[in-house]
Amino acid sequence: AASHTMAKVALLEQESAIAGETVLAELQFEQPLALCEQDKLLLRDPAQKHNLASAVAIDLAPPNRGKRKPERIAYLQKRSTLQQPAAILKHLLHHHPVDSRTFAWQHQIHSAQLTQLLPQDEMIQQAGPYLFSANYQCQLQQQIVTQLERFHQKSCDEIGVGKARLYRMSALNQPQDIFEQVLAQLLLNGEISNTRGWLHLANHQLTLTEQEQQLWLAIEARMNQDLNPHWVRDLATEFDLAEENIRQLSYKLAQLGYLSAIVKDRYCTYQQLHTMADLTREHIAQYEKVETAEFRTLTQLGRKVAIQILEYFDRIGFTKRKFNYRQLRDSELLKD
């Protein structure tokens, strides 16, 4: 049975159309219609006295922006010439991943039939319900590597980023399942390394000299006596060394993942951060959030330094601030 609803018509290629002309247009319905791709539509005037046009549904989930960009128009023009699901699927995979569940529903085919429609002349991979091409995988791999390169250039005192943050940096709005699979391949290939939960380029590595190693062991033992971050100048005074020497060593230790800069020239060890992260995780697991005053009680830190730690947690993506409290964003960060 036919369904009826009002709709706004927006032409995508031009401002007007004449009788008999074929154009691309977007229909915005006042009431939802249970459409499948290739369904036929009849457009009539509001009084339902005159037929204005006929239409075929070719894209049920258009983007919110860039609807009239040349590349978008070219994509739709090519799509409008295709009728068979196999040809449509191949076209879609050339441009973006395809959710196999959505495609099967839109074309009213059983999921078991979908494998028979896959292009035989291309390598198509699957992550969860998503299908994607080898070209898309290469592009995403390059995007991940590029974002890590930029991070290393800008943040020389941090070893890397957490997985959730890397996803937001390099693959936001892309399927999480695909990102996880592509990242796993990069780790397996050795292009990216995981150091205590921090993801970084494999070549972003340093080593300590024997003298630096001995000094670091002494600094680490001192810093881990409590949860307070330490200033470079205080460590220099305590160990009777030049402040610049401690600063350069701190940069190196940060790149190795042993230290993290909370603010410029003020550092925490990984163990300190791990302990504070565990306290935060346990508190949020029980109360669903943590306020600054509660974090101060948990860590026995002063107000200013507690705020610096919480802002650092926000920055690396471990927590996110909402009003005057924090919630977990990536609970897997700072775990053994």
Coordinates of C-alpha atoms in Angstrom, one line a residue:
A1 CA 0.0 0.0 0.0
A2 CA 1.2 3.5 -0.8
S3 CA 2.2 5.9 2.0
H4 CA 1.5 9.6 1.9
T5 CA 3.4 12.5 3.6
M6 CA 4.5 16.0 3.0
A7 CA 8.1 16.7 2.0
K8 CA 10.4 19.6 1.2
V9 CA 12.3 19.3 -2.1
A10 CA 15.8 20.7 -2.5
L11 CA 17.5 20.5 -5.9
L12 CA 21.2 19.7 -5.5
E13 CA 22.7 20.5 -9.0
Q14 CA 20.7 23.6 -10.0
E15 CA 18.1 26.0 -8.8
S16 CA 15.2 24.8 -11.1
A17 CA 14.2 21.9 -13.3
I18 CA 12.0 21.7 -16.4
A19 CA 9.5 19.0 -17.4
G20 CA 11.2 15.8 -18.5
E21 CA 14.6 16.7 -17.0
T22 CA 16.4 14.3 -14.6
V23 CA 18.0 16.0 -11.6
L24 CA 19.3 15.1 -8.2
A25 CA 17.2 16.2 -5.3
E26 CA 16.9 15.7 -1.6
L27 CA 13.5 15.1 0.0
Q28 CA 13.0 15.9 3.7
F29 CA 9.8 14.2 4.9
E30 CA 7.6 15.5 7.6
Q31 CA 6.8 11.9 8.6
P32 CA 9.2 9.0 8.3
L33 CA 8.7 6.6 5.4
A34 CA 10.0 3.0 5.6
L35 CA 11.9 3.3 2.4
C36 CA 14.4 0.9 0.8
E37 CA 16.9 1.9 -1.9
Q38 CA 15.5 1.8 -5.4
D39 CA 12.0 2.4 -4.1
K40 CA 9.8 4.5 -6.4
L41 CA 8.2 7.8 -5.3
L42 CA 5.6 10.0 -6.8
L43 CA 5.7 13.7 -6.0
R44 CA 2.4 15.6 -6.1
D45 CA 1.4 19.2 -5.3
P46 CA 0.0 19.9 -1.7
A47 CA -3.6 19.7 -3.0
Q48 CA -2.8 16.3 -4.6
K49 CA -4.2 17.4 -7.9
H50 CA -1.1 17.4 -10.1
N51 CA 1.8 15.0 -10.5
L52 CA 5.0 16.9 -10.3
A53 CA 7.7 14.3 -10.7
S54 CA 8.6 10.7 -10.1
A55 CA 11.7 9.7 -8.1
V56 CA 13.9 6.8 -7.1
A57 CA 15.5 6.5 -3.7
I58 CA 19.3 6.1 -4.0
D59 CA 20.7 7.4 -0.7
L60 CA 18.7 7.0 2.5
A61 CA 21.4 8.6 4.8
P62 CA 22.8 11.7 3.2
P63 CA 25.4 13.8 5.0
N64 CA 24.5 16.9 7.0
R65 CA 27.0 19.0 5.2
G66 CA 28.6 19.3 1.8
K67 CA 25.6 18.0 0.0
R68 CA 26.4 20.1 -3.1
K69 CA 30.1 19.6 -3.3
P70 CA 31.4 18.5 -6.7
E71 CA 32.6 15.2 -5.3
R72 CA 29.3 14.5 -3.6
I73 CA 27.4 15.3 -6.8
A74 CA 29.7 13.0 -8.8
Y75 CA 29.2 10.2 -6.3
L76 CA 25.4 10.5 -6.6
Q77 CA 25.4 10.8 -10.4
K78 CA 27.4 7.5 -10.6
R79 CA 25.1 5.9 -8.0
S80 CA 22.0 6.9 -9.9
T81 CA 23.1 4.8 -12.9
L82 CA 23.4 1.6 -10.8
Q83 CA 20.5 -0.7 -10.1
Q84 CA 21.9 -4.1 -9.1
P85 CA 22.9 -4.5 -5.4
A86 CA 26.3 -6.0 -6.3
A87 CA 27.2 -2.9 -8.5
I88 CA 25.9 -0.6 -5.8
L89 CA 27.9 -2.3 -3.1
K90 CA 31.1 -2.0 -5.1
H91 CA 30.5 1.7 -5.7
L92 CA 29.9 2.3 -2.0
L93 CA 33.0 0.4 -1.0
H94 CA 35.1 2.7 -3.3
H95 CA 34.1 5.6 -1.1
H96 CA 33.6 4.5 2.5
P97 CA 33.0 1.5 4.7
V98 CA 29.6 -0.2 4.5
D99 CA 27.6 -1.5 7.4
S100 CA 26.5 -4.9 6.1
R101 CA 23.4 -4.9 8.3
T102 CA 22.2 -1.6 7.0
F103 CA 22.9 -2.5 3.4
A104 CA 21.1 -5.8 3.7
W105 CA 18.0 -4.1 5.1
Q106 CA 18.1 -1.2 2.5
H107 CA 18.2 -3.7 -0.3
Q108 CA 15.9 -6.3 1.3
I109 CA 18.4 -9.2 1.0
H110 CA 19.5 -11.8 3.5
S111 CA 22.8 -11.3 5.2
A112 CA 24.0 -14.7 3.8
Q113 CA 23.5 -13.3 0.3
L114 CA 25.8 -10.4 1.0
T115 CA 29.0 -12.4 0.6
Q116 CA 28.0 -13.3 -2.9
L117 CA 27.7 -9.7 -3.8
L118 CA 31.3 -8.7 -2.8
P119 CA 33.6 -7.6 -5.6
Q120 CA 35.7 -10.5 -6.7
D121 CA 38.5 -8.3 -8.2
E122 CA 39.2 -6.4 -4.9
M123 CA 40.3 -7.4 -1.4
I124 CA 37.4 -6.6 0.9
Q125 CA 37.9 -6.9 4.6
Q126 CA 35.4 -7.0 7.5
A127 CA 35.6 -5.7 11.1
G128 CA 32.5 -6.4 13.1
P129 CA 29.5 -5.7 10.7
Y130 CA 31.6 -3.3 8.6
L131 CA 33.0 -4.0 5.2
F132 CA 35.8 -1.9 3.8
S133 CA 38.3 -1.9 1.0
A134 CA 42.1 -2.2 1.1
N135 CA 42.4 1.3 -0.2
Y136 CA 40.3 2.6 2.8
Q137 CA 42.5 0.6 5.2
C138 CA 45.7 2.2 3.7
Q139 CA 44.2 5.7 4.1
L140 CA 43.2 5.1 7.7
Q141 CA 46.6 3.6 8.5
Q142 CA 48.3 6.6 7.1
Q143 CA 46.0 9.0 9.0
I144 CA 46.8 7.2 12.3
V145 CA 50.5 7.4 11.6
T146 CA 50.3 11.1 10.5
Q147 CA 48.4 12.1 13.6
L148 CA 51.0 10.3 15.8
E149 CA 53.8 12.1 14.0
R150 CA 52.1 15.5 14.6
F151 CA 51.6 14.6 18.2
H152 CA 55.3 13.7 18.7
Q153 CA 56.4 17.0 17.1
K154 CA 54.1 19.1 19.3
S155 CA 54.4 17.1 22.6
C156 CA 58.1 16.2 23.0
D157 CA 57.6 15.6 26.8
E158 CA 55.0 12.9 26.3
I159 CA 55.6 9.4 25.0
G160 CA 52.3 8.9 23.2
V161 CA 48.5 8.8 23.6
G162 CA 45.9 6.4 24.8
K163 CA 43.8 4.4 22.3
A164 CA 40.6 6.4 22.8
R165 CA 42.4 9.7 22.2
L166 CA 44.1 8.3 19.1
Y167 CA 40.7 7.3 17.8
R168 CA 39.4 10.8 18.3
M169 CA 42.5 12.3 16.7
S170 CA 42.6 10.1 13.6
A171 CA 39.3 8.3 13.0
L172 CA 36.5 10.3 14.6
N173 CA 33.2 9.4 12.9
Q174 CA 34.7 6.3 11.5
P175 CA 33.5 2.9 12.7
Q176 CA 35.3 2.0 16.0
D177 CA 35.5 -1.7 14.9
I178 CA 37.6 -0.8 11.9
F179 CA 39.8 1.5 13.8
E180 CA 40.5 -1.3 16.4
Q181 CA 41.4 -3.8 13.6
V182 CA 43.6 -1.3 11.7
L183 CA 45.4 -0.3 14.9
A184 CA 46.0 -4.0 15.8
Q185 CA 47.6 -4.5 12.4
L186 CA 49.9 -1.5 12.8
L187 CA 51.0 -2.8 16.2
L188 CA 51.5 -6.3 14.7
N189 CA 53.6 -4.8 11.8
G190 CA 55.7 -2.9 14.3
E191 CA 54.9 0.6 12.9
I192 CA 53.3 1.6 16.2
S193 CA 54.4 0.5 19.7
N194 CA 52.5 0.2 23.0
T195 CA 54.5 1.3 26.0
R196 CA 52.5 0.9 29.3
G197 CA 49.3 1.8 27.5
W198 CA 50.7 4.7 25.5
L199 CA 50.6 4.4 21.8
H200 CA 53.5 5.9 19.8
L201 CA 55.5 5.4 16.6
A202 CA 58.0 2.6 16.9
N203 CA 60.9 4.9 16.0
H204 CA 59.9 7.3 18.8
Q205 CA 62.2 5.6 21.3
L206 CA 65.2 6.6 23.3
T207 CA 67.6 4.7 25.6
L208 CA 69.2 5.9 28.8
T209 CA 72.9 5.8 29.4
E210 CA 74.2 3.9 32.4
Q211 CA 74.7 7.2 34.3
E212 CA 71.2 8.4 33.4
Q213 CA 69.8 5.1 34.5
Q214 CA 71.4 5.3 37.9
L215 CA 70.2 8.9 38.4
W216 CA 66.7 8.0 37.2
L217 CA 66.4 5.1 39.8
A218 CA 67.3 7.6 42.5
I219 CA 64.8 10.2 41.3
E220 CA 62.1 7.6 40.9
A221 CA 62.6 6.3 44.4
R222 CA 62.3 9.9 45.7
M223 CA 59.3 10.8 43.7
N224 CA 57.3 7.7 44.5
Q225 CA 57.5 8.4 48.3
D226 CA 54.2 10.3 47.9
L227 CA 51.8 11.4 45.1
N228 CA 53.0 15.0 44.8
P229 CA 54.4 15.9 41.3
H230 CA 57.9 17.4 41.5
W231 CA 59.3 20.5 39.9
V232 CA 62.5 20.3 37.9
R233 CA 64.1 23.0 40.1
D234 CA 63.3 21.1 43.3
L235 CA 64.8 17.9 41.9
A236 CA 67.9 19.8 40.8
T237 CA 68.4 21.2 44.2
E238 CA 67.8 17.9 46.0
F239 CA 70.3 16.0 43.8
D240 CA 72.7 18.9 43.6
L241 CA 72.6 19.0 39.8
A242 CA 72.2 21.8 37.2
E243 CA 68.5 22.6 36.6
E244 CA 69.0 22.3 32.8
N245 CA 70.5 18.8 33.2
I246 CA 67.5 17.6 35.1
R247 CA 65.2 19.3 32.6
Q248 CA 66.8 17.5 29.6
L249 CA 66.8 14.2 31.5
S250 CA 63.1 14.7 32.3
Y251 CA 62.3 15.3 28.6
K252 CA 64.0 12.0 27.8
L253 CA 62.3 10.1 30.6
A254 CA 58.9 11.5 29.4
Q255 CA 59.6 10.2 25.9
L256 CA 60.3 6.9 27.4
G257 CA 57.1 6.9 29.4
Y258 CA 58.7 7.0 32.8
L259 CA 57.6 10.5 33.6
S260 CA 54.7 12.7 32.5
A261 CA 54.6 16.5 32.5
I262 CA 51.5 17.7 34.5
V263 CA 52.4 21.3 33.6
K264 CA 55.6 22.7 32.2
D265 CA 58.6 21.5 34.3
R266 CA 56.4 19.6 36.8
Y267 CA 56.4 15.8 36.5
C268 CA 54.8 12.7 37.9
T269 CA 56.1 9.2 37.6
Y270 CA 54.1 6.5 35.9
Q271 CA 53.6 4.8 39.2
Q272 CA 52.2 8.0 40.8
L273 CA 49.8 8.5 37.9
H274 CA 48.8 4.8 38.0
T275 CA 48.0 5.0 41.7
M276 CA 45.9 8.2 41.3
A277 CA 44.1 6.7 38.3
D278 CA 43.2 3.6 40.3
L279 CA 41.9 5.7 43.1
T280 CA 39.8 7.7 40.6
R281 CA 38.5 4.6 38.9
E282 CA 37.5 3.0 42.1
H283 CA 35.7 6.2 43.3
I284 CA 33.8 6.7 40.0
A285 CA 32.9 3.0 40.0
Q286 CA 31.1 3.6 43.3
Y287 CA 29.8 7.1 42.9
E288 CA 29.7 7.6 39.1
K289 CA 31.8 10.8 39.3
V290 CA 34.5 12.5 41.2
E291 CA 34.7 16.2 42.3
T292 CA 37.8 18.1 42.9
A293 CA 37.4 18.1 46.7
E294 CA 36.8 14.3 46.6
F295 CA 40.0 13.9 44.5
R296 CA 41.9 15.9 47.0
T297 CA 40.7 13.7 49.8
L298 CA 41.6 10.5 47.8
T299 CA 45.2 11.7 47.0
Q300 CA 45.9 14.0 50.0
L301 CA 47.1 16.7 47.5
G302 CA 46.6 20.4 47.7
R303 CA 43.9 22.2 45.8
K304 CA 46.1 23.7 43.1
V305 CA 48.1 20.5 42.3
A306 CA 44.9 18.4 42.5
I307 CA 43.4 20.6 39.8
Q308 CA 46.5 20.3 37.7
I309 CA 46.3 16.5 37.9
L310 CA 42.7 16.4 37.0
E311 CA 43.3 18.8 34.0
Y312 CA 46.1 16.4 32.9
F313 CA 43.7 13.5 33.1
D314 CA 41.2 15.4 31.0
R315 CA 44.0 16.3 28.5
I316 CA 45.1 12.7 28.0
G317 CA 41.5 11.5 27.7
F318 CA 41.4 9.5 31.0
T319 CA 38.6 11.7 32.3
K320 CA 36.2 14.3 30.9
R321 CA 34.9 17.3 32.8
K322 CA 31.2 18.0 33.2
F323 CA 30.2 21.0 35.3
N324 CA 32.3 20.8 38.5
Y325 CA 33.0 17.0 38.4
R326 CA 34.7 14.4 36.2
Q327 CA 33.6 11.1 34.7
L328 CA 35.7 8.4 33.1
R329 CA 36.4 8.7 29.4
D330 CA 38.9 5.9 28.8
S331 CA 39.1 3.6 31.7
E332 CA 41.8 1.5 30.1
L333 CA 44.4 4.3 30.4
L334 CA 47.1 4.0 33.1
K335 CA 46.5 0.4 33.8
D336 CA 49.1 -2.4 34.1

